[in-house]
XYZ file of C-alpha atoms in Angstrom:
706
model
C -14.802 -4.523 23.481
C -17.835 -6.097 25.124
C -17.898 -9.665 26.457
C -19.899 -11.686 28.970
C -19.250 -14.931 30.841
C -20.527 -16.813 33.878
C -18.880 -16.207 37.224
C -19.408 -18.634 40.071
C -20.874 -17.141 43.233
C -22.813 -20.217 44.425
C -21.455 -23.760 44.249
C -22.530 -25.260 40.940
C -20.779 -26.969 38.038
C -21.291 -24.751 35.044
C -19.053 -24.748 31.950
C -20.148 -23.116 28.686
C -17.379 -22.869 26.048
C -18.180 -22.210 22.375
C -14.470 -22.759 21.471
C -14.879 -20.051 18.809
C -11.741 -18.322 20.094
C -9.664 -21.446 20.595
C -8.645 -23.008 23.904
C -10.473 -21.824 27.060
C -8.390 -19.891 29.565
C -6.936 -22.125 32.264
C -7.498 -25.372 30.353
C -4.658 -27.626 29.236
C -4.429 -29.503 25.964
C -2.189 -31.979 24.198
C -1.956 -32.441 20.417
C -4.988 -30.219 19.661
C -4.969 -27.226 17.287
C -7.452 -24.436 16.588
C -9.633 -24.514 13.470
C -11.695 -21.868 11.651
C -12.452 -23.717 8.394
C -16.224 -23.498 8.086
C -16.526 -26.983 6.574
C -15.379 -28.458 9.885
C -17.469 -26.294 12.246
C -20.751 -27.244 13.886
C -21.594 -23.559 14.365
C -19.883 -20.304 15.199
C -16.488 -19.220 13.909
C -14.081 -21.751 15.358
C -13.422 -24.986 17.208
C -10.481 -27.233 18.148
C -9.255 -30.462 16.598
C -6.787 -33.329 16.987
C -5.026 -35.133 14.129
C -4.558 -38.739 15.248
C -2.163 -40.788 13.180
C 0.818 -43.132 13.299
C 0.882 -43.957 17.016
C -0.377 -43.168 20.503
C 1.950 -40.152 20.570
C -0.780 -38.290 18.699
C -3.585 -39.128 21.142
C -5.036 -35.746 22.054
C -6.578 -34.517 25.307
C -8.373 -31.411 26.560
C -8.527 -30.956 30.366
C -10.320 -28.347 32.489
C -8.885 -26.696 35.611
C -9.766 -28.263 38.965
C -12.838 -26.527 40.376
C -12.578 -26.759 44.178
C -15.769 -27.610 46.141
C -17.955 -26.652 43.203
C -20.591 -29.416 43.104
C -24.075 -28.654 44.442
C -24.930 -32.362 44.597
C -27.366 -32.472 41.663
C -27.181 -34.266 38.303
C -24.647 -32.832 35.848
C -25.487 -32.617 32.136
C -22.463 -33.106 29.830
C -22.856 -32.062 26.179
C -20.572 -31.259 23.266
C -20.618 -31.371 19.457
C -18.089 -33.361 17.451
C -17.346 -34.483 13.927
C -14.789 -36.783 12.266
C -12.999 -36.878 8.929
C -10.070 -38.773 7.420
C -6.831 -37.276 6.197
C -7.005 -37.803 2.435
C -8.281 -41.389 1.902
C -6.998 -42.907 5.164
C -9.584 -44.620 7.348
C -11.075 -43.075 10.499
C -10.291 -45.286 13.517
C -10.020 -44.014 17.099
C -11.804 -44.070 20.498
C -12.960 -40.999 22.456
C -13.117 -41.157 26.266
C -15.153 -38.622 28.309
C -14.019 -38.535 31.970
C -14.152 -36.573 35.220
C -12.204 -36.497 38.494
C -13.056 -35.432 42.052
C -9.439 -35.408 43.287
C -7.678 -33.084 40.819
C -6.872 -35.825 38.285
C -5.355 -38.427 40.594
C -8.158 -40.759 39.574
C -10.387 -40.471 36.530
C -13.968 -41.710 36.285
C -15.354 -42.695 32.893
C -18.602 -41.021 31.878
C -18.665 -42.946 28.588
C -16.561 -43.736 25.533
C -17.348 -44.230 21.860
C -15.475 -45.603 18.885
C -15.246 -43.505 15.720
C -14.710 -45.663 12.627
C -16.066 -43.561 9.775
C -16.484 -39.999 8.552
C -19.127 -38.400 10.770
C -21.007 -35.144 10.320
C -21.561 -32.843 13.291
C -23.067 -34.930 16.125
C -24.105 -34.006 19.677
C -22.774 -36.013 22.623
C -25.049 -35.933 25.694
C -24.631 -37.796 28.992
C -25.527 -37.196 32.657
C -23.319 -37.649 35.722
C -25.798 -38.624 38.410
C -25.982 -36.731 41.674
C -24.721 -39.637 43.779
C -21.370 -39.508 41.929
C -20.847 -35.794 42.674
C -21.805 -35.125 46.266
C -22.315 -31.546 47.361
C -19.032 -29.712 47.922
C -16.839 -32.097 45.942
C -14.149 -30.929 43.519
C -14.652 -31.347 39.789
C -12.239 -31.734 36.879
C -13.208 -32.729 33.324
C -11.395 -34.070 30.270
C -11.891 -35.503 26.798
C -9.143 -37.696 25.400
C -8.630 -39.712 22.221
C -6.973 -43.068 21.662
C -5.593 -43.815 18.173
C -6.309 -47.251 16.682
C -5.155 -46.988 13.067
C -5.071 -44.727 10.013
C -4.757 -40.968 9.814
C -7.818 -38.907 10.748
C -9.202 -35.924 12.661
C -11.494 -35.381 15.655
C -13.185 -31.937 15.932
C -14.650 -30.658 19.215
C -17.170 -27.807 19.438
C -19.665 -26.192 21.879
C -18.714 -27.715 25.232
C -21.478 -27.397 27.874
C -21.620 -28.845 31.421
C -24.209 -27.762 33.970
C -25.781 -28.906 37.212
C -29.405 -28.101 37.977
C -29.847 -24.356 38.376
C -32.387 -23.355 40.963
C -31.990 -19.662 40.158
C -31.112 -19.135 36.474
C -28.567 -16.415 35.757
C -29.450 -13.377 33.611
C -28.491 -13.440 29.931
C -27.703 -11.003 27.113
C -25.952 -8.488 29.354
C -25.310 -5.505 27.040
C -23.861 -1.995 27.177
C -25.435 0.678 24.961
C -25.561 4.459 24.530
C -21.910 4.696 25.571
C -20.833 8.338 25.885
C -17.812 10.009 27.442
C -19.123 9.582 31.010
C -22.304 7.454 30.875
C -23.610 4.082 29.745
C -26.883 2.121 29.715
C -26.740 -1.536 30.769
C -29.501 -4.090 30.205
C -30.029 -7.844 30.469
C -32.704 -10.517 30.141
C -34.093 -12.227 33.234
C -33.105 -15.863 33.517
C -36.455 -16.802 35.069
C -39.268 -15.065 36.931
C -37.014 -13.085 39.245
C -37.718 -9.355 39.774
C -34.690 -8.409 41.850
C -31.032 -8.121 40.886
C -27.829 -6.981 42.541
C -24.781 -5.572 40.780
C -21.199 -4.545 41.434
C -18.781 -2.720 39.159
C -15.353 -1.107 39.097
C -12.484 -0.056 36.844
C -11.190 -2.970 34.746
C -9.617 -5.344 35.587
C -12.036 -5.602 38.490
C -12.634 -8.683 40.649
C -15.859 -8.914 42.583
C -15.381 -7.999 46.200
C -12.532 -5.528 45.538
C -14.504 -2.560 46.885
C -16.343 -1.363 43.810
C -19.755 0.251 43.618
C -22.705 -2.021 44.468
C -26.463 -1.717 44.308
C -29.795 -3.481 43.789
C -32.520 -3.118 41.142
C -36.093 -4.173 40.497
C -35.884 -3.926 36.676
C -33.306 -5.433 34.285
C -31.656 -2.161 33.334
C -29.106 0.215 34.825
C -27.882 3.665 33.770
C -24.463 4.732 35.052
C -23.006 8.236 34.899
C -19.960 10.050 36.194
C -17.637 7.577 34.445
C -14.226 8.450 33.029
C -13.796 8.954 29.274
C -11.699 6.210 27.678
C -11.752 4.070 30.843
C -12.703 0.364 30.822
C -15.095 -1.072 33.430
C -16.279 -4.514 34.589
C -19.766 -5.126 36.014
C -21.222 -8.214 37.737
C -25.004 -8.835 37.763
C -26.827 -11.512 39.803
C -30.472 -12.558 39.944
C -32.088 -12.793 43.404
C -34.705 -15.563 43.341
C -35.788 -15.532 47.020
C -35.228 -17.710 50.055
C -36.201 -21.022 48.446
C -34.215 -20.692 45.221
C -31.347 -18.456 46.383
C -29.269 -16.340 44.058
C -28.020 -17.036 40.551
C -24.502 -17.180 39.244
C -23.069 -13.801 38.375
C -22.714 -12.737 34.767
C -20.153 -10.090 33.939
C -19.505 -7.610 31.167
C -16.575 -5.376 30.250
C -16.921 -2.195 28.223
C -14.909 0.922 27.462
C -16.260 4.455 27.685
C -16.038 6.683 24.656
C -12.827 8.697 24.605
C -12.282 12.295 23.545
C -10.825 11.855 20.079
C -12.680 8.613 19.313
C -15.030 9.990 16.671
C -16.594 13.119 15.177
C -19.008 13.459 18.098
C -16.184 13.524 20.640
C -13.193 15.097 18.874
C -10.099 16.585 20.433
C -10.746 20.298 19.897
C -7.769 22.451 18.891
C -8.507 25.975 20.041
C -5.361 27.828 19.013
C -2.161 27.454 16.983
C 0.617 26.479 17.259
C -0.565 23.086 18.539
C 1.657 20.210 19.642
C 0.801 16.794 21.082
C 2.403 13.369 21.382
C -0.005 10.432 21.442
C -0.757 6.956 20.080
C -3.842 5.836 18.159
C -3.899 2.684 20.303
C -5.607 4.905 22.910
C -8.643 5.376 20.642
C -11.302 3.232 18.986
C -11.498 1.923 15.428
C -14.500 4.096 14.530
C -13.974 4.585 10.775
C -13.427 2.020 8.048
C -11.747 1.984 4.657
C -13.711 4.043 2.157
C -15.076 6.485 4.747
C -12.581 9.208 3.781
C -12.816 10.860 0.359
C -9.095 11.594 0.666
C -8.045 7.951 0.355
C -9.877 4.620 0.213
C -7.349 3.073 2.604
C -5.517 4.131 5.762
C -8.612 3.960 7.986
C -8.342 0.284 8.951
C -6.691 0.801 12.314
C -7.602 2.806 15.399
C -8.577 6.405 14.540
C -8.023 9.645 16.447
C -10.069 12.709 15.479
C -9.111 16.370 15.995
C -11.062 19.472 14.968
C -9.835 22.982 14.288
C -12.003 25.997 13.468
C -9.908 29.026 12.434
C -11.382 32.421 13.221
C -10.082 33.826 9.925
C -8.625 32.558 6.660
C -5.116 31.221 7.336
C -2.465 29.001 5.831
C -1.319 26.080 7.995
C 1.084 23.123 8.147
C 0.248 19.754 9.709
C 3.292 17.595 10.479
C 3.504 14.027 11.812
C 6.866 13.131 13.325
C 8.337 10.513 15.665
C 6.178 7.804 14.088
C 6.494 4.436 15.825
C 5.138 2.267 12.998
C 4.733 2.105 9.227
C 1.582 2.413 7.084
C 0.073 5.517 8.683
C -1.653 8.611 7.324
C -3.201 11.983 8.161
C -6.489 13.076 6.554
C -7.610 16.747 6.524
C -11.298 17.214 5.657
C -13.849 20.029 5.858
C -16.354 17.748 7.634
C -16.680 14.397 9.327
C -15.373 11.620 7.021
C -18.734 9.842 7.063
C -20.719 12.931 5.971
C -21.606 12.833 2.275
C -20.830 16.515 1.659
C -17.333 16.298 3.132
C -14.446 17.256 0.840
C -10.780 16.354 1.131
C -8.542 19.336 1.877
C -5.256 17.428 2.234
C -3.873 13.928 2.683
C -0.556 12.169 3.071
C -0.031 8.470 3.750
C 2.907 6.171 3.318
C 4.056 2.634 3.994
C 7.233 4.005 5.571
C 7.870 5.440 9.012
C 9.542 8.690 7.950
C 8.131 12.086 8.918
C 5.276 13.337 6.763
C 2.881 16.247 6.634
C 0.439 18.450 4.770
C 2.190 21.720 4.062
C 0.957 25.237 3.290
C -2.746 24.464 3.026
C -5.339 27.238 3.014
C -8.215 26.935 5.507
C -11.263 29.202 5.756
C -12.320 31.137 8.820
C -15.433 29.722 10.489
C -15.131 26.272 8.870
C -14.562 23.301 11.179
C -11.848 21.018 9.827
C -11.509 17.380 10.868
C -8.023 15.909 11.204
C -7.956 12.092 11.331
C -4.829 10.043 12.012
C -5.084 6.323 11.314
C -3.307 3.363 9.724
C -3.575 0.658 7.119
C -4.883 -2.795 8.134
C -1.548 -3.437 9.815
C -0.136 -2.306 12.264
C -3.578 -0.996 13.480
C -2.036 1.730 15.657
C 0.833 4.205 15.540
C 2.524 6.533 17.984
C 3.118 10.059 16.711
C 3.826 13.703 17.432
C 1.417 16.131 15.748
C 2.433 19.744 15.132
C 0.037 22.236 13.554
C 1.456 25.676 12.808
C 0.168 28.779 11.089
C 2.151 30.286 8.256
C 2.460 34.040 8.680
C 4.259 34.272 5.368
C 4.397 32.454 2.034
C 7.554 30.649 0.949
C 9.312 31.658 -2.211
C 8.857 29.296 -5.159
C 12.110 27.774 -6.297
C 13.407 24.919 -8.415
C 16.803 23.284 -7.904
C 18.770 21.889 -10.855
C 22.063 19.994 -10.795
C 24.171 21.254 -13.704
C 27.290 19.396 -14.799
C 30.510 21.411 -14.636
C 32.690 18.494 -15.685
C 34.560 20.303 -18.449
C 35.594 23.195 -16.182
C 35.910 21.811 -12.637
C 35.251 18.107 -12.979
C 32.224 18.464 -10.674
C 28.855 20.162 -10.704
C 26.932 23.339 -9.923
C 23.419 23.863 -8.584
C 21.094 26.395 -10.158
C 18.454 27.848 -7.833
C 15.670 29.191 -10.041
C 13.514 31.539 -7.921
C 10.312 32.135 -9.869
C 8.283 33.808 -7.093
C 9.374 35.674 -3.974
C 6.302 34.680 -1.990
C 5.579 37.375 0.631
C 9.259 38.244 1.013
C 10.920 41.358 -0.332
C 14.389 40.059 0.523
C 15.595 36.482 0.757
C 18.944 34.914 1.555
C 20.072 31.682 -0.088
C 22.850 29.497 1.329
C 24.196 25.985 0.926
C 25.458 23.657 3.648
C 28.976 23.540 2.183
C 30.175 26.924 3.439
C 29.722 28.852 0.180
C 29.016 32.571 0.355
C 25.370 33.486 0.912
C 23.527 35.035 -2.018
C 20.644 37.486 -1.829
C 17.605 38.028 -4.032
C 15.019 40.786 -4.121
C 13.151 39.527 -7.189
C 12.715 36.421 -9.319
C 16.148 35.322 -10.475
C 18.470 32.355 -10.949
C 21.412 31.877 -8.589
C 24.293 29.466 -9.115
C 26.155 27.665 -6.321
C 29.281 25.575 -6.723
C 31.281 24.014 -8.156
C 31.148 20.957 -5.906
C 33.080 17.716 -5.972
C 31.112 14.836 -7.489
C 29.366 12.749 -4.841
C 28.872 15.684 -2.436
C 25.364 15.937 -0.986
C 24.334 19.586 -1.058
C 21.305 21.130 0.669
C 20.160 24.611 -0.351
C 18.238 26.748 2.180
C 16.126 29.799 1.320
C 15.310 32.154 4.220
C 12.823 35.014 4.262
C 14.710 38.053 5.644
C 11.376 39.601 6.666
C 9.914 36.621 8.554
C 12.060 33.864 10.066
C 9.135 31.436 10.086
C 9.395 31.179 6.278
C 12.406 29.010 5.592
C 12.688 26.103 3.196
C 15.381 23.612 2.313
C 15.943 21.422 -0.709
C 16.469 17.695 -0.651
C 20.090 16.566 -0.837
C 21.349 17.368 -4.342
C 24.360 15.748 -5.972
C 26.011 14.478 -9.116
C 27.671 11.127 -8.520
C 29.820 11.152 -11.667
C 30.204 13.303 -14.735
C 27.612 12.576 -17.437
C 28.877 10.633 -20.454
C 29.711 12.578 -23.607
C 26.645 11.139 -25.344
C 24.267 12.256 -22.563
C 22.127 14.200 -25.065
C 21.019 13.706 -28.635
C 23.292 16.506 -29.830
C 26.313 14.597 -28.514
C 25.209 11.212 -29.860
C 28.077 8.771 -30.380
C 28.375 7.986 -34.083
C 28.379 4.263 -34.831
C 28.972 2.467 -38.125
C 26.694 -0.297 -39.330
C 28.607 -3.556 -39.811
C 27.415 -5.209 -43.001
C 27.616 -8.832 -44.093
C 27.506 -10.028 -40.455
C 25.803 -13.395 -39.992
C 24.787 -13.159 -36.303
C 25.140 -11.121 -33.112
C 28.136 -13.107 -31.893
C 30.026 -12.052 -35.019
C 29.200 -8.363 -34.564
C 31.463 -5.855 -32.808
C 30.259 -5.007 -29.291
C 30.758 -1.277 -28.593
C 31.271 -0.605 -24.842
C 29.052 2.082 -23.296
C 27.494 3.079 -19.964
C 24.536 4.986 -18.495
C 26.570 5.843 -15.378
C 25.990 9.543 -14.605
C 23.568 10.017 -17.506
C 20.808 12.602 -17.035
C 17.306 13.079 -18.367
C 17.212 14.387 -21.935
C 13.571 15.402 -21.547
C 12.026 12.885 -23.950
C 9.301 10.741 -22.423
C 10.109 7.087 -21.804
C 8.641 4.628 -24.290
C 8.727 1.861 -21.638
C 9.351 1.564 -17.899
C 9.289 4.178 -15.151
C 11.187 7.009 -16.854
C 14.172 7.750 -19.070
C 16.148 9.868 -16.613
C 19.459 8.215 -17.504
C 19.406 7.891 -21.311
C 22.490 7.942 -23.579
C 22.497 8.476 -27.353
C 23.957 6.999 -30.533
C 23.512 7.688 -34.243
C 24.222 5.788 -37.457
C 23.689 6.117 -41.186
C 21.789 3.233 -42.767
C 23.871 1.431 -45.399
C 21.246 -1.205 -46.196
C 17.521 -1.601 -45.719
C 18.009 -4.351 -43.136
C 19.764 -3.841 -39.772
C 19.786 -5.100 -36.182
C 20.383 -3.027 -33.026
C 21.383 -5.213 -30.058
C 22.014 -4.046 -26.486
C 23.626 -6.444 -23.996
C 23.176 -5.270 -20.392
C 22.779 -6.320 -16.755
C 20.349 -3.556 -15.687
C 17.085 -4.188 -17.569
C 17.697 -1.709 -20.328
C 15.438 -0.198 -22.973
C 16.487 0.624 -26.556
C 14.550 3.119 -28.694
C 15.006 3.994 -32.387
C 14.269 7.442 -33.875
C 14.467 9.187 -37.214
C 14.490 12.895 -37.892
C 16.859 15.367 -36.249
C 17.681 16.299 -32.646
C 14.872 18.535 -31.430
C 12.311 16.990 -33.802
C 12.840 13.248 -33.390
C 10.112 10.741 -34.239
C 10.092 7.448 -32.340
C 10.028 4.394 -34.644
C 10.344 1.424 -32.292
C 10.984 0.619 -28.627
C 12.034 -2.648 -26.956
C 13.051 -3.696 -23.444
C 13.272 -7.471 -23.852
C 13.673 -9.806 -26.789
C 12.441 -13.335 -26.043
C 15.127 -14.901 -28.242
C 18.158 -12.894 -27.175
C 17.090 -12.009 -23.619
C 18.206 -8.388 -24.056
C 16.800 -5.302 -25.822
C 16.831 -5.633 -29.606
C 15.407 -3.812 -32.626
C 15.474 -5.617 -35.956
C 13.975 -3.965 -39.056
C 14.043 -4.286 -42.847
C 12.719 -0.833 -43.779
C 15.707 1.427 -43.135
C 16.234 4.156 -45.755
C 19.771 3.903 -47.106
C 21.739 7.081 -46.503
C 19.390 8.384 -43.784
C 20.662 9.143 -40.258
C 18.955 7.376 -37.336
C 19.238 7.953 -33.600
C 19.227 5.341 -30.832
C 18.945 5.848 -27.091
C 19.443 3.382 -24.228
C 18.133 3.836 -20.678
C 17.261 1.886 -17.500
C 13.681 0.544 -17.429
C 13.176 1.331 -13.707
C 14.951 4.694 -13.590
C 16.746 4.259 -10.249
C 20.549 4.306 -10.106
C 21.751 0.834 -10.982
C 24.867 -0.849 -9.634
C 25.544 -2.317 -13.099
C 25.344 0.627 -15.535
C 27.637 -0.735 -18.280
C 26.413 -2.294 -21.505
C 27.475 -2.985 -25.088
C 25.717 -2.034 -28.302
C 26.097 -3.605 -31.746
C 24.562 -2.400 -35.010
C 24.893 -4.956 -37.781
C 23.284 -6.222 -40.980
C 23.487 -9.492 -42.890
C 23.130 -7.530 -46.158
C 25.850 -6.065 -48.321
C 26.299 -2.327 -47.956
C 25.034 -0.290 -50.864
C 27.707 2.043 -52.213
C 26.815 5.679 -52.725
C 26.877 5.219 -56.489
C 24.536 2.227 -56.189
C 21.764 4.002 -54.380
C 22.322 7.251 -56.287
C 21.717 5.298 -59.490
C 18.699 3.486 -58.054
C 17.180 6.738 -56.849
C 17.916 8.885 -59.881
C 15.002 11.029 -61.078
C 14.271 14.278 -62.915
C 11.731 16.949 -62.139
C 10.328 19.981 -64.055
C 9.437 22.769 -64.403
C 11.103 24.789 -61.627
C 9.758 27.389 -60.925
C 6.350 25.790 -61.326
C 2.934 27.402 -61.747
C 0.489 24.490 -61.421
C 1.941 20.989 -61.962
C 5.324 19.538 -60.971
C 6.317 16.471 -63.002
C 8.617 13.701 -61.696
C 10.297 11.013 -63.842
C 12.427 8.150 -62.450
C 14.014 4.878 -63.527
C 12.342 3.023 -60.609
C 8.965 3.383 -58.920
C 8.497 6.565 -56.951
C 7.422 5.226 -53.542
C 6.504 8.434 -51.731
C 6.519 12.183 -52.241
C 6.126 14.610 -49.315
C 6.118 18.414 -49.655
C 6.819 20.931 -46.854
C 6.586 24.718 -46.672
C 9.325 26.914 -45.214
C 7.832 26.471 -41.703
C 8.339 22.709 -41.899
C 4.602 22.045 -42.244
C 3.542 19.183 -44.502
C 1.323 20.534 -47.297
C 1.160 17.600 -49.717
C 1.755 13.832 -49.656
C 1.480 11.219 -52.419
C 2.397 7.549 -52.946
C 2.525 7.156 -56.734
C 4.251 3.720 -56.932
C 4.935 4.512 -60.619
C 7.996 5.836 -62.480
C 6.154 9.034 -63.388
C 4.167 11.350 -61.137
C 2.507 14.734 -61.393
C 1.930 16.898 -58.329
C -0.865 19.487 -58.364
C 0.533 22.651 -56.733
C -2.136 25.008 -58.106
C -3.751 25.525 -54.678
C -0.488 26.289 -52.877
C 0.649 29.812 -52.060
C 3.582 31.414 -53.879
C 6.909 30.613 -52.253
C 9.629 28.026 -51.743
C 8.836 24.373 -50.910
C 10.949 21.335 -50.044
C 10.007 18.048 -51.688
C 11.190 14.688 -50.253
C 11.183 11.936 -52.903
C 11.680 8.288 -51.834
C 12.779 5.762 -54.487
C 14.173 2.276 -53.726
C 14.235 3.125 -49.979
C 16.441 6.151 -50.720
C 15.125 9.629 -49.900
C 16.307 12.820 -51.603
C 15.148 16.375 -50.987
C 14.757 19.012 -53.710
C 13.752 22.670 -53.504
C 10.927 23.907 -55.725
C 9.673 27.476 -56.223
C 5.929 28.001 -56.713
C 4.990 31.024 -58.802
């Protein structure tokens, strides 16, 4: 951070406050507030304002500190910018008093006052306190106060400037540039025709006269070296105008030296692994910005720390962040500086949480310099951390962990450890944290641990018998309850369609639950996933039917036809605007055909309210088997057939679909007539299955092609 302000070395009233950052240090105020709305600014980024309404209790004031013996006995220019506006349509009506005191506020002298009675755009106030009212060596205190008259309105104050005649103008535009780890260039602009300057600096916070380094110059520039990386310094610069004009006020500047770890030019170099450090990004600058890293467009808003590591040979490493003190942090691993166009992302992990995180088992190439950047999201801007970088001398085995219900045998569950790759190990040992016997593996295999009592959290650990540095553990694995009997399609609960039901309230509600249900492996038609679906089936007894689910967990209902293992999704619903719960209502069911229904939680996480009811009902009368057999009656010939298969029916043949023995569709027709002829001349010799749909009833026949 760089900033400059005037410091009083010679007696002289000099106040220069932009008010961009709110209230000046050491000043007191009553009823004012800070403002950054551009419409109400004269210039800059901020000012202060007072809302005067209702009574004198809202009269605002802004008062400076008492400056002891500061006057040099010359005229004092008083200037500030102001503007006025009403609150809504209320009238503007107040008086502003501009005053000063030479006895620390015991008595106040009026410079001038002005009444504000209408909306006023930004206006400059300018008055002079004559020299005879401020004798040399007198104290000085300044204030602006308002006096409410009526209405509800605002007074805005901006750019406050008070100054006595300056015989030796102070320098301006004091700047620090070319900041490195141990050096800096300082420059300024002469306030007048002076050619000599003196300076004094020290470690921040530094007060002039505290024994810092001093010197004099004949040009407005200064190069300092031998400074400490990451340290902040304060410097004071004064113009020397000669015997007649004296010396100017001091101007001061604070700056911070570049720190090792601040950027790609000054990284913290990691020379060997393992590497461990505990640090905080608050100790470094905010060098990068969002979008600089190809790994992630975010997580570079806060202070950044940069490490580099150049392996001498190809290795596999882990980078772990632990003991995080804040949320929203990340670690970027790149093969170049984030701001270089050719840089590629090698690894990244970022999270809004404060749990440990890391980039595991990443390959890095010998001779390549890798950049490791730790930073944060826009908030909290900095994070404390411990960074561990280790080299993997072995490769972990590859394993998958599956919770398998053992409810029928033990009432609990087992865990299958499927080892698909041994990594670099020839022998591994697998254990759980429940005291079960260890199991060994010398090749890819599946090991079973358990049974365990439902609700037990189990962690499986796989250790490389050849290298103790290769050890991995699973997350906590458990089964809270036994899965329901209809956990899979094959165990679907058979429901009966209720016919001649007038509405949902009249239908029978069948109790069910997704508690303990597991993923059946069919992709979710809505929501996050279907990892807790349960299944039902029914035979359509009419072409019209409703499927209603009443739940408290944001459920999803999905309808299928076909058979388990080859289901086809027909419709999916998670909210019906009329009923407020999942519902499927259709009029195209095929009488006599079996349908499957599954219900699952939209968001996938374990819900505290897993129970629900399901009702399948129809306002139509059920068709008896003789009814739809009669409606769907048809004849077909010849069989075996050489070229043409003829179909004859009492009602229109709606659809004909033919399949070979592999289940592949080879012919489809929609005759919509009572008679149909199918050309089978191009089909190969063999057996075919023909599905014929008449009056929403489907029958399957077997035909032999010669």
